[in-house]
């Protein structure tokens, strides 16, 4: 076999090699989870921390929690403190998009620098183990009997959990504006309310309930995926007679006013994370779906999601 390579071929090879390696990962990184411990954003930030350090991409990664108002309190703080900084990221996602709209937040995702969408996760509907509700059909019967008597624990108002409950009610043929939704700023608080029988049902990403479902403390009624999920013994909402499909996605963004070069370095750093073996192992263990999308493509997707979420929140009466 000939080992000769043309000058043009050598140039292409070198360019390809440089495109992968020629970026400056930060020596240290601070990741804000704009929610309390235990929830999806906190889990995402800490999973990023572990994988970035284990893979040797960023040697020093710190995570901070700033809970409240669907991430908008943390977002406002981040916009002020991370301005021009190439060493700070904030975790966010579909929940934050809805919370910004629902809370008429003066600070929005237009005030940060989108870096990448990382993961997607379908919603899981659970009830306490002793609940008389055995199936989605039972849940629908309860909603039709008295929609306000069915209380739901989930994430912040206007987020993916809230929208999913509204869509479930709408698909069940009841007034979605009358749902009894109890928002929590952290997944740990919502889980405690469900386990303590303080609410009828809970809704969140499957990963937040996986341990309690496995132990039998929670009963998994359905997931909001288009088809059954591998390794999860539960029907979809569509199988159960409700035409509802919702995916909660999570992202990272940098502060405002970073340079194009700094943005490119952060995109490359997060892309290296997404391709690392520790991160892939995390996705598998938590049941998160790899939905990596970066740069301008992600910025366009984010704008589309803001528009679609505005319509969804109007449909279920959260905003007018």
Tab-separated table of C-alpha atoms in Angstrom:
chain	number	residue	atom	x	y	z
A	1	UNK	CA	0.000	0.000	0.000
A	2	UNK	CA	1.388	3.408	-0.926
A	3	UNK	CA	2.192	5.766	1.917
A	4	UNK	CA	2.422	8.778	-0.396
A	5	UNK	CA	0.005	11.627	0.298
A	6	UNK	CA	-0.441	14.707	-1.833
A	7	UNK	CA	0.263	18.196	-0.517
A	8	UNK	CA	-3.469	18.969	-0.734
A	9	UNK	CA	-4.300	15.772	1.124
A	10	UNK	CA	-1.765	16.543	3.837
A	11	UNK	CA	-3.231	20.034	4.205
A	12	UNK	CA	-6.744	18.624	4.610
A	13	UNK	CA	-5.504	16.107	7.185
A	14	UNK	CA	-3.748	18.807	9.213
A	15	UNK	CA	-6.782	21.102	9.024
A	16	UNK	CA	-9.053	18.334	10.277
A	17	UNK	CA	-6.669	17.572	13.114
A	18	UNK	CA	-6.430	21.207	14.109
A	19	UNK	CA	-10.222	21.662	14.030
A	20	UNK	CA	-10.532	19.044	16.751
A	21	UNK	CA	-7.627	20.027	18.967
A	22	UNK	CA	-7.007	23.754	18.415
A	23	UNK	CA	-9.057	25.228	21.214
A	24	UNK	CA	-8.262	26.432	24.713
A	25	UNK	CA	-10.314	24.724	27.385
A	26	UNK	CA	-10.489	26.799	30.570
A	27	UNK	CA	-8.275	25.701	33.459
A	28	UNK	CA	-11.181	26.272	35.799
A	29	UNK	CA	-14.915	26.581	35.349
A	30	UNK	CA	-17.850	27.606	37.516
A	31	UNK	CA	-21.251	26.102	36.648
A	32	UNK	CA	-24.405	27.586	38.109
A	33	UNK	CA	-27.430	25.357	38.709
A	34	UNK	CA	-30.263	27.902	39.073
A	35	UNK	CA	-32.278	25.565	41.324
A	36	UNK	CA	-32.013	23.729	44.618
A	37	UNK	CA	-30.084	20.477	45.139
A	38	UNK	CA	-31.531	17.249	43.768
A	39	UNK	CA	-33.329	18.524	40.692
A	40	UNK	CA	-32.525	18.049	37.031
A	41	UNK	CA	-30.413	21.180	36.647
A	42	UNK	CA	-28.424	20.375	39.767
A	43	UNK	CA	-27.894	16.805	38.553
A	44	UNK	CA	-26.814	18.094	35.133
A	45	UNK	CA	-24.339	20.599	36.583
A	46	UNK	CA	-22.787	18.027	38.915
A	47	UNK	CA	-22.650	15.398	36.180
A	48	UNK	CA	-20.831	17.936	33.990
A	49	UNK	CA	-18.454	18.694	36.861
A	50	UNK	CA	-17.610	15.021	37.365
A	51	UNK	CA	-17.219	14.187	33.666
A	52	UNK	CA	-15.143	17.280	32.792
A	53	UNK	CA	-12.707	16.500	35.617
A	54	UNK	CA	-12.628	12.736	35.090
A	55	UNK	CA	-12.002	13.127	31.357
A	56	UNK	CA	-9.250	15.672	32.028
A	57	UNK	CA	-10.976	18.366	29.970
A	58	UNK	CA	-11.194	20.971	32.750
A	59	UNK	CA	-9.179	20.181	35.903
A	60	UNK	CA	-11.101	22.405	38.330
A	61	UNK	CA	-14.901	22.706	38.138
A	62	UNK	CA	-17.132	24.195	40.818
A	63	UNK	CA	-20.938	24.060	41.046
A	64	UNK	CA	-23.135	26.657	42.760
A	65	UNK	CA	-26.891	26.551	43.435
A	66	UNK	CA	-29.101	29.634	43.178
A	67	UNK	CA	-32.734	28.473	43.420
A	68	UNK	CA	-35.981	30.279	42.759
A	69	UNK	CA	-38.623	31.314	40.226
A	70	UNK	CA	-37.908	28.654	37.625
A	71	UNK	CA	-34.260	29.601	37.361
A	72	UNK	CA	-34.904	33.287	36.701
A	73	UNK	CA	-33.356	34.426	40.016
A	74	UNK	CA	-30.164	32.551	39.212
A	75	UNK	CA	-30.281	33.751	35.614
A	76	UNK	CA	-30.468	37.398	36.686
A	77	UNK	CA	-27.512	36.917	39.040
A	78	UNK	CA	-25.555	35.078	36.353
A	79	UNK	CA	-26.100	37.806	33.748
A	80	UNK	CA	-24.572	40.327	36.159
A	81	UNK	CA	-21.663	38.268	37.487
A	82	UNK	CA	-20.666	36.365	34.333
A	83	UNK	CA	-20.530	39.314	31.948
A	84	UNK	CA	-17.466	38.916	29.738
A	85	UNK	CA	-16.292	35.819	31.645
A	86	UNK	CA	-15.050	32.756	29.706
A	87	UNK	CA	-14.985	30.694	32.919
A	88	UNK	CA	-18.665	30.603	33.849
A	89	UNK	CA	-21.609	28.585	32.570
A	90	UNK	CA	-25.240	28.290	33.615
A	91	UNK	CA	-27.448	25.226	33.178
A	92	UNK	CA	-30.968	25.804	31.887
A	93	UNK	CA	-33.520	24.383	29.523
A	94	UNK	CA	-37.167	24.060	28.647
A	95	UNK	CA	-38.228	24.806	32.224
A	96	UNK	CA	-36.398	28.122	32.194
A	97	UNK	CA	-37.926	29.109	28.851
A	98	UNK	CA	-41.409	28.648	30.303
A	99	UNK	CA	-40.590	30.314	33.630
A	100	UNK	CA	-39.241	33.419	31.902
A	101	UNK	CA	-42.504	33.780	29.974
A	102	UNK	CA	-44.801	32.875	32.880
A	103	UNK	CA	-43.039	35.183	35.336
A	104	UNK	CA	-42.632	38.027	32.817
A	105	UNK	CA	-38.968	37.994	33.810
A	106	UNK	CA	-37.025	41.166	32.963
A	107	UNK	CA	-34.008	38.955	32.221
A	108	UNK	CA	-34.263	36.318	29.481
A	109	UNK	CA	-32.091	33.870	27.555
A	110	UNK	CA	-31.521	36.675	25.051
A	111	UNK	CA	-29.240	38.147	27.753
A	112	UNK	CA	-26.809	35.197	27.779
A	113	UNK	CA	-24.668	33.446	25.167
A	114	UNK	CA	-26.152	30.056	24.159
A	115	UNK	CA	-23.457	27.366	24.049
A	116	UNK	CA	-25.153	23.983	23.537
A	117	UNK	CA	-28.146	21.778	24.156
A	118	UNK	CA	-26.889	18.729	26.016
A	119	UNK	CA	-29.654	16.300	26.865
A	120	UNK	CA	-33.318	15.502	26.579
A	121	UNK	CA	-35.510	13.623	29.009
A	122	UNK	CA	-39.133	12.575	28.837
A	123	UNK	CA	-41.577	13.267	31.623
A	124	UNK	CA	-42.584	10.524	34.062
A	125	UNK	CA	-45.916	10.500	35.901
A	126	UNK	CA	-45.771	8.842	39.329
A	127	UNK	CA	-47.960	8.322	42.386
A	128	UNK	CA	-47.086	7.141	45.914
A	129	UNK	CA	-46.985	3.357	46.335
A	130	UNK	CA	-50.173	3.328	48.443
A	131	UNK	CA	-52.165	5.503	46.047
A	132	UNK	CA	-55.496	4.090	44.851
A	133	UNK	CA	-54.548	5.349	41.384
A	134	UNK	CA	-53.188	2.317	39.552
A	135	UNK	CA	-53.077	3.599	35.968
A	136	UNK	CA	-53.418	6.636	33.720
A	137	UNK	CA	-57.064	5.646	33.218
A	138	UNK	CA	-57.608	6.000	36.984
A	139	UNK	CA	-55.877	9.357	36.909
A	140	UNK	CA	-58.061	10.559	34.040
A	141	UNK	CA	-61.189	9.416	35.926
A	142	UNK	CA	-60.085	11.447	38.945
A	143	UNK	CA	-59.459	14.510	36.758
A	144	UNK	CA	-62.883	14.220	35.160
A	145	UNK	CA	-64.529	13.851	38.549
A	146	UNK	CA	-62.848	16.971	39.986
A	147	UNK	CA	-59.843	18.384	38.194
A	148	UNK	CA	-58.938	20.654	41.122
A	149	UNK	CA	-58.944	17.777	43.601
A	150	UNK	CA	-56.011	16.159	41.792
A	151	UNK	CA	-52.843	17.898	42.977
A	152	UNK	CA	-49.557	17.613	41.083
A	153	UNK	CA	-46.016	18.163	42.358
A	154	UNK	CA	-43.508	19.294	39.769
A	155	UNK	CA	-40.908	21.861	38.881
A	156	UNK	CA	-41.334	25.588	38.608
A	157	UNK	CA	-44.467	27.227	37.218
A	158	UNK	CA	-44.491	27.435	33.447
A	159	UNK	CA	-41.861	24.745	32.980
A	160	UNK	CA	-41.932	21.405	31.192
A	161	UNK	CA	-43.683	19.650	34.098
A	162	UNK	CA	-46.387	22.308	34.314
A	163	UNK	CA	-46.934	22.347	30.552
A	164	UNK	CA	-47.146	18.533	30.489
A	165	UNK	CA	-49.817	18.508	33.214
A	166	UNK	CA	-51.808	21.095	31.282
A	167	UNK	CA	-51.550	19.071	28.101
A	168	UNK	CA	-52.614	15.896	29.967
A	169	UNK	CA	-55.680	17.692	31.318
A	170	UNK	CA	-56.496	19.102	27.896
A	171	UNK	CA	-56.135	15.671	26.270
A	172	UNK	CA	-58.359	14.179	28.992
A	173	UNK	CA	-61.088	16.647	28.064
A	174	UNK	CA	-61.036	18.764	31.225
A	175	UNK	CA	-60.379	22.473	31.736
A	176	UNK	CA	-56.588	22.800	31.770
A	177	UNK	CA	-56.801	26.232	33.396
A	178	UNK	CA	-58.212	24.583	36.559
A	179	UNK	CA	-55.366	22.133	37.199
A	180	UNK	CA	-54.020	22.089	40.760
A	181	UNK	CA	-50.293	22.331	40.098
A	182	UNK	CA	-47.895	22.766	43.035
A	183	UNK	CA	-44.492	24.051	41.845
A	184	UNK	CA	-41.222	23.319	43.649
A	185	UNK	CA	-37.858	24.962	42.988
A	186	UNK	CA	-35.934	21.751	43.639
A	187	UNK	CA	-36.496	18.119	42.734
A	188	UNK	CA	-35.747	17.016	46.283
A	189	UNK	CA	-38.613	19.104	47.675
A	190	UNK	CA	-41.059	17.810	45.070
A	191	UNK	CA	-40.016	14.221	45.733
A	192	UNK	CA	-40.538	14.662	49.476
A	193	UNK	CA	-44.052	15.983	48.848
A	194	UNK	CA	-44.921	12.987	46.669
A	195	UNK	CA	-43.446	10.424	49.052
A	196	UNK	CA	-45.204	12.152	51.954
A	197	UNK	CA	-48.602	11.835	50.230
A	198	UNK	CA	-48.981	15.611	50.234
A	199	UNK	CA	-50.029	15.521	46.563
A	200	UNK	CA	-51.953	13.141	44.327
A	201	UNK	CA	-49.249	12.690	41.698
A	202	UNK	CA	-45.799	13.845	40.683
A	203	UNK	CA	-44.305	14.718	37.332
A	204	UNK	CA	-40.683	15.231	36.336
A	205	UNK	CA	-37.907	13.672	34.300
A	206	UNK	CA	-37.653	9.929	34.862
A	207	UNK	CA	-34.140	10.267	36.290
A	208	UNK	CA	-35.442	12.154	39.314
A	209	UNK	CA	-37.768	9.258	40.241
A	210	UNK	CA	-35.724	6.267	39.089
A	211	UNK	CA	-34.423	5.284	42.527
A	212	UNK	CA	-37.832	5.441	44.201
A	213	UNK	CA	-39.514	3.612	41.338
A	214	UNK	CA	-36.902	0.850	41.606
A	215	UNK	CA	-37.402	0.603	45.380
A	216	UNK	CA	-41.179	0.440	45.012
A	217	UNK	CA	-41.846	3.660	46.917
A	218	UNK	CA	-43.330	5.235	43.799
A	219	UNK	CA	-45.585	3.737	41.122
A	220	UNK	CA	-44.702	4.796	37.567
A	221	UNK	CA	-47.891	5.308	35.553
A	222	UNK	CA	-46.549	6.487	32.182
A	223	UNK	CA	-43.881	8.426	30.313
A	224	UNK	CA	-44.336	11.251	27.813
A	225	UNK	CA	-42.224	9.652	25.067
A	226	UNK	CA	-43.520	8.815	21.563
A	227	UNK	CA	-42.773	5.136	22.208
A	228	UNK	CA	-41.772	2.966	25.173
A	229	UNK	CA	-38.329	3.691	26.596
A	230	UNK	CA	-35.757	0.915	26.793
A	231	UNK	CA	-35.308	-0.412	30.308
A	232	UNK	CA	-38.339	1.419	31.711
A	233	UNK	CA	-41.405	-0.670	32.443
A	234	UNK	CA	-44.169	1.841	31.742
A	235	UNK	CA	-46.550	2.668	28.898
A	236	UNK	CA	-46.502	5.976	27.070
A	237	UNK	CA	-49.251	8.539	27.562
A	238	UNK	CA	-50.255	7.888	23.957
A	239	UNK	CA	-50.621	4.174	24.681
A	240	UNK	CA	-52.770	5.144	27.630
A	241	UNK	CA	-55.158	7.131	25.459
A	242	UNK	CA	-53.740	10.643	25.861
A	243	UNK	CA	-52.221	12.256	22.787
A	244	UNK	CA	-49.386	13.962	24.671
A	245	UNK	CA	-45.651	13.970	23.966
A	246	UNK	CA	-43.249	16.242	25.886
A	247	UNK	CA	-39.475	16.230	26.044
A	248	UNK	CA	-37.608	18.321	28.580
A	249	UNK	CA	-34.226	19.416	27.209
A	250	UNK	CA	-31.295	20.915	29.077
A	251	UNK	CA	-28.634	23.328	27.927
A	252	UNK	CA	-25.667	25.398	29.008
A	253	UNK	CA	-25.020	29.060	28.292
A	254	UNK	CA	-22.229	31.509	28.988
A	255	UNK	CA	-22.457	35.093	30.160
A	256	UNK	CA	-23.078	38.082	27.926
A	257	UNK	CA	-20.351	39.987	26.087
A	258	UNK	CA	-17.812	37.175	25.690
A	259	UNK	CA	-15.683	37.307	22.542
A	260	UNK	CA	-16.255	35.102	19.505
A	261	UNK	CA	-13.019	33.264	20.332
A	262	UNK	CA	-14.094	32.666	23.930
A	263	UNK	CA	-17.452	31.373	22.741
A	264	UNK	CA	-15.764	29.016	20.255
A	265	UNK	CA	-13.504	27.672	23.023
A	266	UNK	CA	-16.474	27.036	25.320
A	267	UNK	CA	-18.445	25.336	22.538
A	268	UNK	CA	-15.430	23.106	21.835
A	269	UNK	CA	-15.014	22.362	25.553
A	270	UNK	CA	-18.658	21.333	25.927
A	271	UNK	CA	-18.461	19.304	22.715
A	272	UNK	CA	-15.448	17.463	24.149
A	273	UNK	CA	-17.532	16.785	27.251
A	274	UNK	CA	-20.396	15.419	25.137
A	275	UNK	CA	-18.023	13.025	23.376
A	276	UNK	CA	-16.257	11.835	26.544
A	277	UNK	CA	-16.729	8.364	27.967
A	278	UNK	CA	-17.603	9.591	31.498
A	279	UNK	CA	-20.422	11.712	30.060
A	280	UNK	CA	-21.727	8.857	27.905
A	281	UNK	CA	-21.762	6.638	30.995
A	282	UNK	CA	-23.736	9.305	32.866
A	283	UNK	CA	-26.337	9.509	30.102
A	284	UNK	CA	-26.793	5.745	30.195
A	285	UNK	CA	-27.105	5.574	33.971
A	286	UNK	CA	-29.622	8.423	34.231
A	287	UNK	CA	-31.674	7.620	31.156
A	288	UNK	CA	-30.854	10.979	29.572
A	289	UNK	CA	-30.979	11.241	25.787
A	290	UNK	CA	-28.005	12.749	23.945
A	291	UNK	CA	-29.439	15.741	22.044
A	292	UNK	CA	-26.203	17.685	21.597
A	293	UNK	CA	-26.657	20.769	19.425
A	294	UNK	CA	-24.255	23.696	19.500
A	295	UNK	CA	-23.468	27.144	18.184
A	296	UNK	CA	-25.738	28.934	15.724
A	297	UNK	CA	-27.916	25.853	15.208
A	298	UNK	CA	-28.683	25.771	18.911
A	299	UNK	CA	-29.368	29.523	19.006
A	300	UNK	CA	-31.949	29.077	16.210
A	301	UNK	CA	-33.522	26.102	18.035
A	302	UNK	CA	-33.721	28.136	21.243
A	303	UNK	CA	-35.615	30.950	19.516
A	304	UNK	CA	-38.065	28.411	18.055
A	305	UNK	CA	-38.627	26.889	21.499
A	306	UNK	CA	-39.406	30.295	23.005
A	307	UNK	CA	-42.057	30.884	20.333
A	308	UNK	CA	-43.638	27.417	20.727
A	309	UNK	CA	-43.625	27.588	24.531
A	310	UNK	CA	-45.381	30.950	24.474
A	311	UNK	CA	-48.222	29.351	22.495
A	312	UNK	CA	-48.368	26.300	24.822
A	313	UNK	CA	-48.581	28.446	27.962
A	314	UNK	CA	-51.416	30.475	26.450
A	315	UNK	CA	-53.243	27.259	25.542
A	316	UNK	CA	-53.244	26.043	29.156
A	317	UNK	CA	-54.051	29.442	30.615
A	318	UNK	CA	-50.724	30.167	32.325
A	319	UNK	CA	-50.293	33.421	30.388
A	320	UNK	CA	-52.737	35.541	28.420
